[in-house]
Amino acid sequence: MPLALPRPHRDDWRIAVGGLLGGVLLWGLGIHPRLGTDPLVLWHAPWAPLVPMAVTAACEPLRRGRPRLGLLIGTAALVLDTVTLGSVVTVVLYTDLMYAAVLYGTPAAARRIPWVTGMLTVLGGVVPAALWRDPQALLIGVGVGVVAFGPAATGALVRNHRDAAEAARLRAEQTALLAEMDRTQAVIAERARMARELHDMVANHLSAIAIHSTAALSIGDPRTSGEALAVIRENSVAGLAEMRRLIGILRDGSGDLEPAASPTLDGLDALVDGARANGLDVTLDAGHGPVPTPVGLAAYRIVQESLTNAMKHAAKGCVRITLRQADGTLGIRVTSPYRPGDTPRAPGSGAGLAGMRERAALLGGTFEAGPGDALWTVHATLPLTEGEPA
């Protein structure tokens, strides 16, 4: 099936019709670039200039869709025009076809046409001048340059500017796309950070509330129920305080609340005391010096979440927390009694282990958690210097 010609642009039709009417007007007025006595005029019929002019005008609708075909036919028409009395309109329309062939043609054509027309311009001036030994023969090269090289060079210049503008537009779109991707990634990262903070701050208190409320409901002793309710109240107040702190951080200085400082390793003693109040047997062995704030926060949250998991899942026994600083790293190990098949004392979502692993990875550290030798062990190593995120 033959390929259909692209539909001509309406402006191309206007150029064709306007050129044809202008050429007919000049022909009617008897205005021609050559005299009948010119030796180059071989076709003396009065209507002869109308033929190449009509052919050139008919090529104008091809200037965008098939610019190379239009230029080839227009070149043949221009050669035919040189053996008649000629028409200025034919030359003008041909320059437009040359310009369009470079502007709308293929990249290869856009590179070759200016080079070819430039060579023809030089040869058209030098060769006749050398053969005839007449400096006026250089005007032939000037004519070729005006009719062919000038439009081709102009088309190349406009095309370069157009391509540069298109490249700049594409770069701007890519920059906007990358900025949007960065914004999306930042939002996702911030949401993940907020999720970790919310889970780590509240899960411990809610787990204690769930465990002691179960005890209060299942035990008929008023004294035991009162103690459980006291623990529930204490954890409820602490949980609300943590939620209030997080809301203050999110509001970022709204005036209602000054966000509290992030927890550090100095708060481990209070964290362990709270775990003991919730019924855990905990020992703390903290052998470390000053650590960077991000490392201290991550270590605190890992210990906090480990105690929360021990409260929900651990069997009866001692929970041991060990922190050691050596070789530029802070090692954290939390062990708790483990007995396969035990029913958790409070429901869990599994987000705690994922949060601890993410905290260690963000600092370029390592994290492991799992059972072994009747113990559930959480082991994390956090570098004390800036490292590559895992």
Short mmCIF file of C-alpha atoms in Angstrom, two decimals:
data_model
loop_
_atom_site.label_atom_id
_atom_site.label_comp_id
_atom_site.label_asym_id
_atom_site.label_seq_id
_atom_site.Cartn_x
_atom_site.Cartn_y
_atom_site.Cartn_z
CA MET A 1 0.00 0.00 0.00
CA PRO A 2 1.62 3.31 -1.04
CA LEU A 3 2.32 5.84 1.65
CA ALA A 4 -0.08 8.79 1.63
CA LEU A 5 1.42 12.24 1.35
CA PRO A 6 1.15 14.31 4.53
CA ARG A 7 -1.58 16.89 4.42
CA PRO A 8 -0.07 20.28 3.46
CA HIS A 9 -0.14 23.07 5.98
CA ARG A 10 -2.58 25.86 5.21
CA ASP A 11 0.22 28.43 5.25
CA ASP A 12 1.96 26.45 2.50
CA TRP A 13 -1.17 26.73 0.37
CA ARG A 14 -1.22 30.45 0.98
CA ILE A 15 2.40 30.78 -0.12
CA ALA A 16 1.70 28.77 -3.27
CA VAL A 17 -1.43 30.70 -4.24
CA GLY A 18 0.09 34.09 -3.35
CA GLY A 19 3.26 33.35 -5.34
CA LEU A 20 1.33 32.13 -8.33
CA LEU A 21 -0.94 35.20 -8.40
CA GLY A 22 2.03 37.53 -7.97
CA GLY A 23 3.90 35.82 -10.78
CA VAL A 24 0.93 36.04 -13.11
CA LEU A 25 0.61 39.73 -12.28
CA LEU A 26 4.28 40.42 -13.09
CA TRP A 27 3.98 38.36 -16.29
CA GLY A 28 0.91 40.33 -17.29
CA LEU A 29 2.80 43.58 -16.75
CA GLY A 30 5.68 42.27 -18.88
CA ILE A 31 8.22 42.35 -16.07
CA HIS A 32 10.95 39.78 -16.70
CA PRO A 33 14.53 39.50 -15.36
CA ARG A 34 15.93 38.73 -18.86
CA LEU A 35 15.58 40.30 -22.30
CA GLY A 36 14.60 38.43 -25.39
CA THR A 37 18.06 39.13 -26.86
CA ASP A 38 19.81 37.32 -23.99
CA PRO A 39 21.77 34.35 -25.50
CA LEU A 40 20.64 32.13 -22.59
CA VAL A 41 16.98 32.53 -23.55
CA LEU A 42 16.21 29.51 -25.71
CA TRP A 43 12.45 29.39 -25.22
CA HIS A 44 11.01 32.64 -26.50
CA ALA A 45 7.31 31.86 -26.15
CA PRO A 46 5.63 34.68 -24.18
CA TRP A 47 3.88 32.20 -21.86
CA ALA A 48 7.01 30.09 -21.28
CA PRO A 49 7.91 31.69 -17.87
CA LEU A 50 4.52 30.61 -16.51
CA VAL A 51 5.45 26.91 -16.75
CA PRO A 52 8.41 26.84 -14.29
CA MET A 53 6.63 29.38 -12.10
CA ALA A 54 3.53 27.15 -11.85
CA VAL A 55 5.66 24.07 -11.15
CA THR A 56 7.58 25.87 -8.40
CA ALA A 57 4.35 27.15 -6.85
CA ALA A 58 2.95 23.61 -6.97
CA CYS A 59 5.95 22.42 -4.93
CA GLU A 60 5.15 24.76 -2.03
CA PRO A 61 2.54 22.43 -0.47
CA LEU A 62 5.37 19.84 -0.20
CA ARG A 63 7.72 22.09 1.74
CA ARG A 64 6.91 20.55 5.15
CA GLY A 65 5.75 17.02 4.35
CA ARG A 66 8.13 16.14 1.49
CA PRO A 67 10.74 18.93 1.46
CA ARG A 68 13.38 16.97 -0.48
CA LEU A 69 10.93 16.06 -3.26
CA GLY A 70 9.77 19.65 -3.44
CA LEU A 71 13.37 20.88 -3.69
CA LEU A 72 14.25 18.42 -6.47
CA ILE A 73 11.24 19.39 -8.59
CA GLY A 74 11.83 23.06 -7.80
CA THR A 75 15.48 22.77 -8.93
CA ALA A 76 14.37 21.32 -12.26
CA ALA A 77 11.83 24.14 -12.63
CA LEU A 78 14.52 26.74 -11.84
CA VAL A 79 16.81 25.30 -14.52
CA LEU A 80 13.90 25.46 -16.97
CA ASP A 81 13.27 29.05 -15.94
CA THR A 82 16.83 30.04 -16.99
CA VAL A 83 16.08 29.27 -20.66
CA THR A 84 12.97 31.51 -20.68
CA LEU A 85 12.48 35.19 -20.07
CA GLY A 86 12.24 34.16 -16.43
CA SER A 87 10.22 35.26 -13.44
CA VAL A 88 11.38 36.77 -10.17
CA VAL A 89 8.62 34.86 -8.40
CA THR A 90 10.10 31.54 -9.53
CA VAL A 91 13.44 32.45 -7.93
CA VAL A 92 11.78 33.66 -4.73
CA LEU A 93 9.67 30.51 -4.41
CA TYR A 94 12.76 28.38 -5.03
CA THR A 95 14.65 30.08 -2.19
CA ASP A 96 11.75 29.20 0.09
CA LEU A 97 11.92 25.55 -1.04
CA MET A 98 15.66 25.52 -0.28
CA TYR A 99 15.05 27.04 3.14
CA ALA A 100 12.27 24.53 3.91
CA ALA A 101 14.38 21.55 2.78
CA VAL A 102 16.96 22.38 5.44
CA LEU A 103 14.48 23.37 8.15
CA TYR A 104 11.99 20.52 7.77
CA GLY A 105 14.13 17.84 6.12
CA THR A 106 16.02 15.00 7.69
CA PRO A 107 19.07 15.73 9.87
CA ALA A 108 21.32 14.33 7.13
CA ALA A 109 19.77 16.66 4.53
CA ALA A 110 20.09 19.59 6.93
CA ARG A 111 23.84 18.92 7.17
CA ARG A 112 24.51 18.23 3.48
CA ILE A 113 22.48 20.90 1.69
CA PRO A 114 24.32 23.93 3.16
CA TRP A 115 27.65 22.23 2.45
CA VAL A 116 26.71 21.40 -1.17
CA THR A 117 25.25 24.85 -1.88
CA GLY A 118 28.31 26.46 -0.34
CA MET A 119 30.58 24.47 -2.65
CA LEU A 120 28.40 25.39 -5.66
CA THR A 121 28.62 29.05 -4.67
CA VAL A 122 32.42 28.93 -4.59
CA LEU A 123 32.68 26.96 -7.82
CA GLY A 124 30.08 29.16 -9.51
CA GLY A 125 32.24 32.20 -8.91
CA VAL A 126 35.79 30.85 -9.24
CA VAL A 127 35.46 28.54 -12.25
CA PRO A 128 33.79 31.01 -14.67
CA ALA A 129 36.15 33.77 -13.56
CA ALA A 130 39.14 31.51 -14.20
CA LEU A 131 37.86 30.29 -17.58
CA TRP A 132 36.70 33.63 -18.94
CA ARG A 133 39.37 35.65 -17.14
CA ASP A 134 36.71 38.19 -16.29
CA PRO A 135 36.19 39.34 -12.68
CA GLN A 136 32.54 40.00 -13.43
CA ALA A 137 32.07 36.23 -13.71
CA LEU A 138 32.29 36.16 -9.92
CA LEU A 139 28.75 37.53 -9.94
CA ILE A 140 27.59 34.10 -11.04
CA GLY A 141 28.78 32.72 -7.70
CA VAL A 142 27.09 35.61 -5.92
CA GLY A 143 23.83 34.73 -7.66
CA VAL A 144 24.16 31.07 -6.68
CA GLY A 145 24.89 32.11 -3.11
CA VAL A 146 21.83 34.37 -2.95
CA VAL A 147 19.49 31.80 -4.49
CA ALA A 148 20.83 28.60 -2.86
CA PHE A 149 23.45 29.00 -0.13
CA GLY A 150 21.79 31.96 1.63
CA PRO A 151 18.43 30.23 2.16
CA ALA A 152 20.14 26.96 3.10
CA ALA A 153 22.34 28.67 5.70
CA THR A 154 19.34 30.53 7.08
CA GLY A 155 17.38 27.29 7.35
CA ALA A 156 20.30 25.62 9.15
CA LEU A 157 20.56 28.52 11.60
CA VAL A 158 16.82 28.48 12.37
CA ARG A 159 16.86 24.69 12.72
CA ASN A 160 19.76 24.83 15.17
CA HIS A 161 17.91 27.37 17.28
CA ARG A 162 14.74 25.28 17.13
CA ASP A 163 16.60 22.11 18.13
CA ALA A 164 18.32 23.95 20.96
CA ALA A 165 14.96 25.25 22.20
CA GLU A 166 13.48 21.76 22.01
CA ALA A 167 16.45 20.32 23.89
CA ALA A 168 16.07 23.00 26.55
CA ARG A 169 12.37 22.19 26.84
CA LEU A 170 13.12 18.48 27.23
CA ARG A 171 15.76 19.25 29.86
CA ALA A 172 13.26 21.41 31.72
CA GLU A 173 10.68 18.62 31.61
CA GLN A 174 13.25 16.10 32.82
CA THR A 175 14.32 18.46 35.60
CA ALA A 176 10.70 18.92 36.63
CA LEU A 177 10.16 15.15 36.52
CA LEU A 178 13.27 14.51 38.63
CA ALA A 179 12.18 17.20 41.08
CA GLU A 180 8.75 15.57 41.35
CA MET A 181 10.38 12.16 41.86
CA ASP A 182 12.65 13.64 44.54
CA ARG A 183 9.63 15.24 46.21
CA THR A 184 7.73 11.95 46.12
CA GLN A 185 10.69 10.06 47.54
CA ALA A 186 11.09 12.68 50.26
CA VAL A 187 7.41 12.36 51.17
CA ILE A 188 7.68 8.56 51.26
CA ALA A 189 10.83 8.73 53.40
CA GLU A 190 9.21 11.23 55.76
CA ARG A 191 6.09 9.09 56.07
CA ALA A 192 8.26 6.06 56.86
CA ARG A 193 10.17 8.06 59.48
CA MET A 194 6.93 9.29 61.06
CA ALA A 195 5.58 5.72 61.07
CA ARG A 196 8.73 4.48 62.86
CA GLU A 197 8.57 7.28 65.43
CA LEU A 198 4.87 6.78 66.08
CA HIS A 199 5.26 3.02 66.45
CA ASP A 200 8.31 3.24 68.70
CA MET A 201 6.82 5.93 70.93
CA VAL A 202 3.37 4.42 71.43
CA ALA A 203 3.73 0.65 70.93
CA ASN A 204 5.50 0.14 74.26
CA HIS A 205 2.78 1.86 76.26
CA LEU A 206 -0.09 0.30 74.34
CA SER A 207 1.40 -3.17 74.75
CA ALA A 208 1.65 -2.65 78.50
CA ILE A 209 -1.93 -1.40 78.58
CA ALA A 210 -3.14 -4.44 76.63
CA ILE A 211 -1.26 -6.90 78.86
CA HIS A 212 -2.33 -5.39 82.18
CA SER A 213 -5.92 -4.83 81.08
CA THR A 214 -6.08 -8.54 80.19
CA ALA A 215 -4.74 -9.34 83.63
CA ALA A 216 -7.24 -7.01 85.30
CA LEU A 217 -10.12 -8.66 83.46
CA SER A 218 -9.00 -12.24 84.10
CA ILE A 219 -8.07 -11.94 87.78
CA GLY A 220 -10.80 -11.47 90.35
CA ASP A 221 -8.51 -10.14 93.09
CA PRO A 222 -9.38 -6.43 93.64
CA ARG A 223 -5.87 -5.63 94.81
CA THR A 224 -4.25 -7.17 91.71
CA SER A 225 -6.77 -5.47 89.48
CA GLY A 226 -6.05 -2.14 91.16
CA GLU A 227 -2.32 -2.56 90.56
CA ALA A 228 -2.98 -3.44 86.93
CA LEU A 229 -5.23 -0.41 86.53
CA ALA A 230 -2.53 1.79 88.04
CA VAL A 231 -0.02 0.51 85.49
CA ILE A 232 -2.61 1.03 82.74
CA ARG A 233 -3.13 4.62 83.82
CA GLU A 234 0.61 5.29 84.02
CA ASN A 235 1.20 3.93 80.53
CA SER A 236 -1.82 5.79 79.17
CA VAL A 237 -0.48 9.09 80.49
CA ALA A 238 3.00 8.33 79.14
CA GLY A 239 1.58 7.34 75.76
CA LEU A 240 -0.45 10.53 75.56
CA ALA A 241 2.66 12.54 76.43
CA GLU A 242 4.57 10.84 73.62
CA MET A 243 1.72 11.49 71.20
CA ARG A 244 1.64 15.14 72.30
CA ARG A 245 5.37 15.40 71.66
CA LEU A 246 4.99 13.94 68.17
CA ILE A 247 2.15 16.32 67.36
CA GLY A 248 4.32 19.18 68.54
CA ILE A 249 7.10 18.07 66.19
CA LEU A 250 4.68 17.84 63.29
CA ARG A 251 3.27 21.29 63.97
CA ASP A 252 6.86 22.58 64.01
CA GLY A 253 6.59 25.54 66.33
CA SER A 254 2.91 26.38 65.94
CA GLY A 255 2.95 28.14 69.29
CA ASP A 256 0.85 25.57 71.11
CA LEU A 257 3.74 23.37 72.13
CA GLU A 258 7.49 23.29 72.16
CA PRO A 259 8.62 19.89 70.83
CA ALA A 260 10.54 17.91 73.44
CA ALA A 261 14.09 16.78 72.84
CA SER A 262 14.63 13.41 71.19
CA PRO A 263 15.48 10.58 73.60
CA THR A 264 19.13 9.67 74.08
CA LEU A 265 21.05 6.83 75.70
CA ASP A 266 20.93 8.77 78.97
CA GLY A 267 17.25 7.83 79.14
CA LEU A 268 17.90 4.08 79.12
CA ASP A 269 17.73 3.86 82.92
CA ALA A 270 14.25 5.39 82.92
CA LEU A 271 13.25 3.11 80.06
CA VAL A 272 14.44 0.05 81.98
CA ASP A 273 12.63 1.23 85.14
CA GLY A 274 9.44 1.50 83.14
CA ALA A 275 9.91 -2.01 81.76
CA ARG A 276 10.42 -3.33 85.30
CA ALA A 277 7.25 -1.59 86.39
CA ASN A 278 5.46 -3.43 83.59
CA GLY A 279 6.59 -6.78 84.99
CA LEU A 280 9.85 -7.49 83.14
CA ASP A 281 13.05 -8.62 84.85
CA VAL A 282 15.62 -6.44 83.09
CA THR A 283 19.35 -5.92 83.57
CA LEU A 284 21.25 -3.15 81.81
CA ASP A 285 24.99 -3.18 81.08
CA ALA A 286 25.77 0.08 79.26
CA GLY A 287 29.47 0.40 78.52
CA HIS A 288 29.74 3.29 76.08
CA GLY A 289 30.92 6.86 75.84
CA PRO A 290 29.45 9.86 74.07
CA VAL A 291 27.82 8.96 70.74
CA PRO A 292 26.39 11.10 67.91
CA THR A 293 22.77 12.14 68.33
CA PRO A 294 21.39 10.03 65.43
CA VAL A 295 23.19 6.95 66.77
CA GLY A 296 21.92 7.59 70.29
CA LEU A 297 18.33 7.96 69.08
CA ALA A 298 18.52 4.80 66.95
CA ALA A 299 20.06 2.80 69.80
CA TYR A 300 17.41 4.03 72.25
CA ARG A 301 14.59 3.08 69.88
CA ILE A 302 16.09 -0.36 69.21
CA VAL A 303 16.31 -1.07 72.94
CA GLN A 304 12.81 0.31 73.48
CA GLU A 305 11.30 -1.86 70.75
CA SER A 306 13.22 -4.91 72.00
CA LEU A 307 11.70 -4.42 75.46
CA THR A 308 8.26 -4.03 73.91
CA ASN A 309 8.69 -7.31 72.03
CA ALA A 310 9.96 -9.01 75.19
CA MET A 311 6.90 -7.78 77.08
CA LYS A 312 4.62 -9.30 74.43
CA HIS A 313 6.46 -12.49 73.53
CA ALA A 314 9.21 -13.41 76.00
CA ALA A 315 8.94 -16.32 78.40
CA LYS A 316 9.61 -15.85 82.11
CA GLY A 317 13.20 -14.96 82.82
CA CYS A 318 15.73 -12.18 82.70
CA VAL A 319 15.98 -9.75 79.78
CA ARG A 320 19.59 -8.61 79.34
CA ILE A 321 20.59 -5.38 77.58
CA THR A 322 24.24 -4.86 76.67
CA LEU A 323 25.78 -1.86 74.94
CA ARG A 324 29.47 -1.85 73.97
CA GLN A 325 31.48 0.74 72.11
CA ALA A 326 34.53 -0.54 70.21
CA ASP A 327 36.37 0.04 66.92
CA GLY A 328 34.24 3.02 65.97
CA THR A 329 30.93 1.20 66.40
CA LEU A 330 28.24 0.87 69.03
CA GLY A 331 27.10 -2.72 69.58
CA ILE A 332 23.62 -3.37 70.99
CA ARG A 333 22.52 -6.81 72.18
CA VAL A 334 19.20 -7.60 73.85
CA THR A 335 18.42 -11.19 74.84
CA SER A 336 15.17 -12.51 76.31
CA PRO A 337 13.91 -16.01 77.16
CA TYR A 338 12.24 -17.68 74.22
CA ARG A 339 10.01 -20.73 74.10
CA PRO A 340 8.55 -21.72 70.71
CA GLY A 341 4.79 -22.05 70.64
CA ASP A 342 4.05 -19.51 73.39
CA THR A 343 1.01 -17.33 72.69
CA PRO A 344 1.81 -13.59 72.52
CA ARG A 345 0.38 -11.66 75.46
CA ALA A 346 -0.51 -8.74 73.15
CA PRO A 347 -1.11 -8.56 69.40
CA GLY A 348 1.63 -7.24 67.15
CA SER A 349 1.88 -6.00 63.56
CA GLY A 350 5.46 -7.05 62.84
CA ALA A 351 6.44 -3.44 62.21
CA GLY A 352 8.84 -3.38 65.15
CA LEU A 353 11.52 -5.58 63.61
CA ALA A 354 11.18 -3.75 60.29
CA GLY A 355 11.58 -0.40 62.04
CA MET A 356 14.71 -1.52 63.90
CA ARG A 357 16.22 -2.86 60.69
CA GLU A 358 15.47 0.42 58.90
CA ARG A 359 17.04 2.48 61.67
CA ALA A 360 20.24 0.46 61.50
CA ALA A 361 20.34 0.59 57.70
CA LEU A 362 19.87 4.36 57.60
CA LEU A 363 23.05 4.75 59.64
CA GLY A 364 24.98 2.19 57.60
CA GLY A 365 24.87 -0.40 60.36
CA THR A 366 23.74 -4.01 60.62
CA PHE A 367 20.80 -5.65 62.36
CA GLU A 368 19.95 -9.24 63.20
CA ALA A 369 17.13 -10.74 65.23
CA GLY A 370 16.06 -14.33 65.80
CA PRO A 371 15.89 -17.29 68.16
CA GLY A 372 18.79 -19.42 69.35
CA ASP A 373 19.70 -21.44 72.47
CA ALA A 374 16.32 -20.76 74.16
CA LEU A 375 16.92 -17.03 73.77
CA TRP A 376 15.56 -14.44 71.40
CA THR A 377 18.47 -12.20 70.46
CA VAL A 378 18.42 -8.75 68.94
CA HIS A 379 21.86 -7.62 67.79
CA ALA A 380 22.60 -4.31 66.07
CA THR A 381 25.87 -2.60 65.18
CA LEU A 382 25.82 1.14 64.52
CA PRO A 383 28.87 3.02 63.18
CA LEU A 384 29.82 6.11 65.16
CA THR A 385 31.01 7.89 62.01
CA GLU A 386 29.10 8.71 58.83
CA GLY A 387 28.82 5.60 56.73
CA GLU A 388 27.20 4.53 53.49
CA PRO A 389 23.53 3.53 54.00
CA ALA A 390 22.94 -0.17 53.49
#
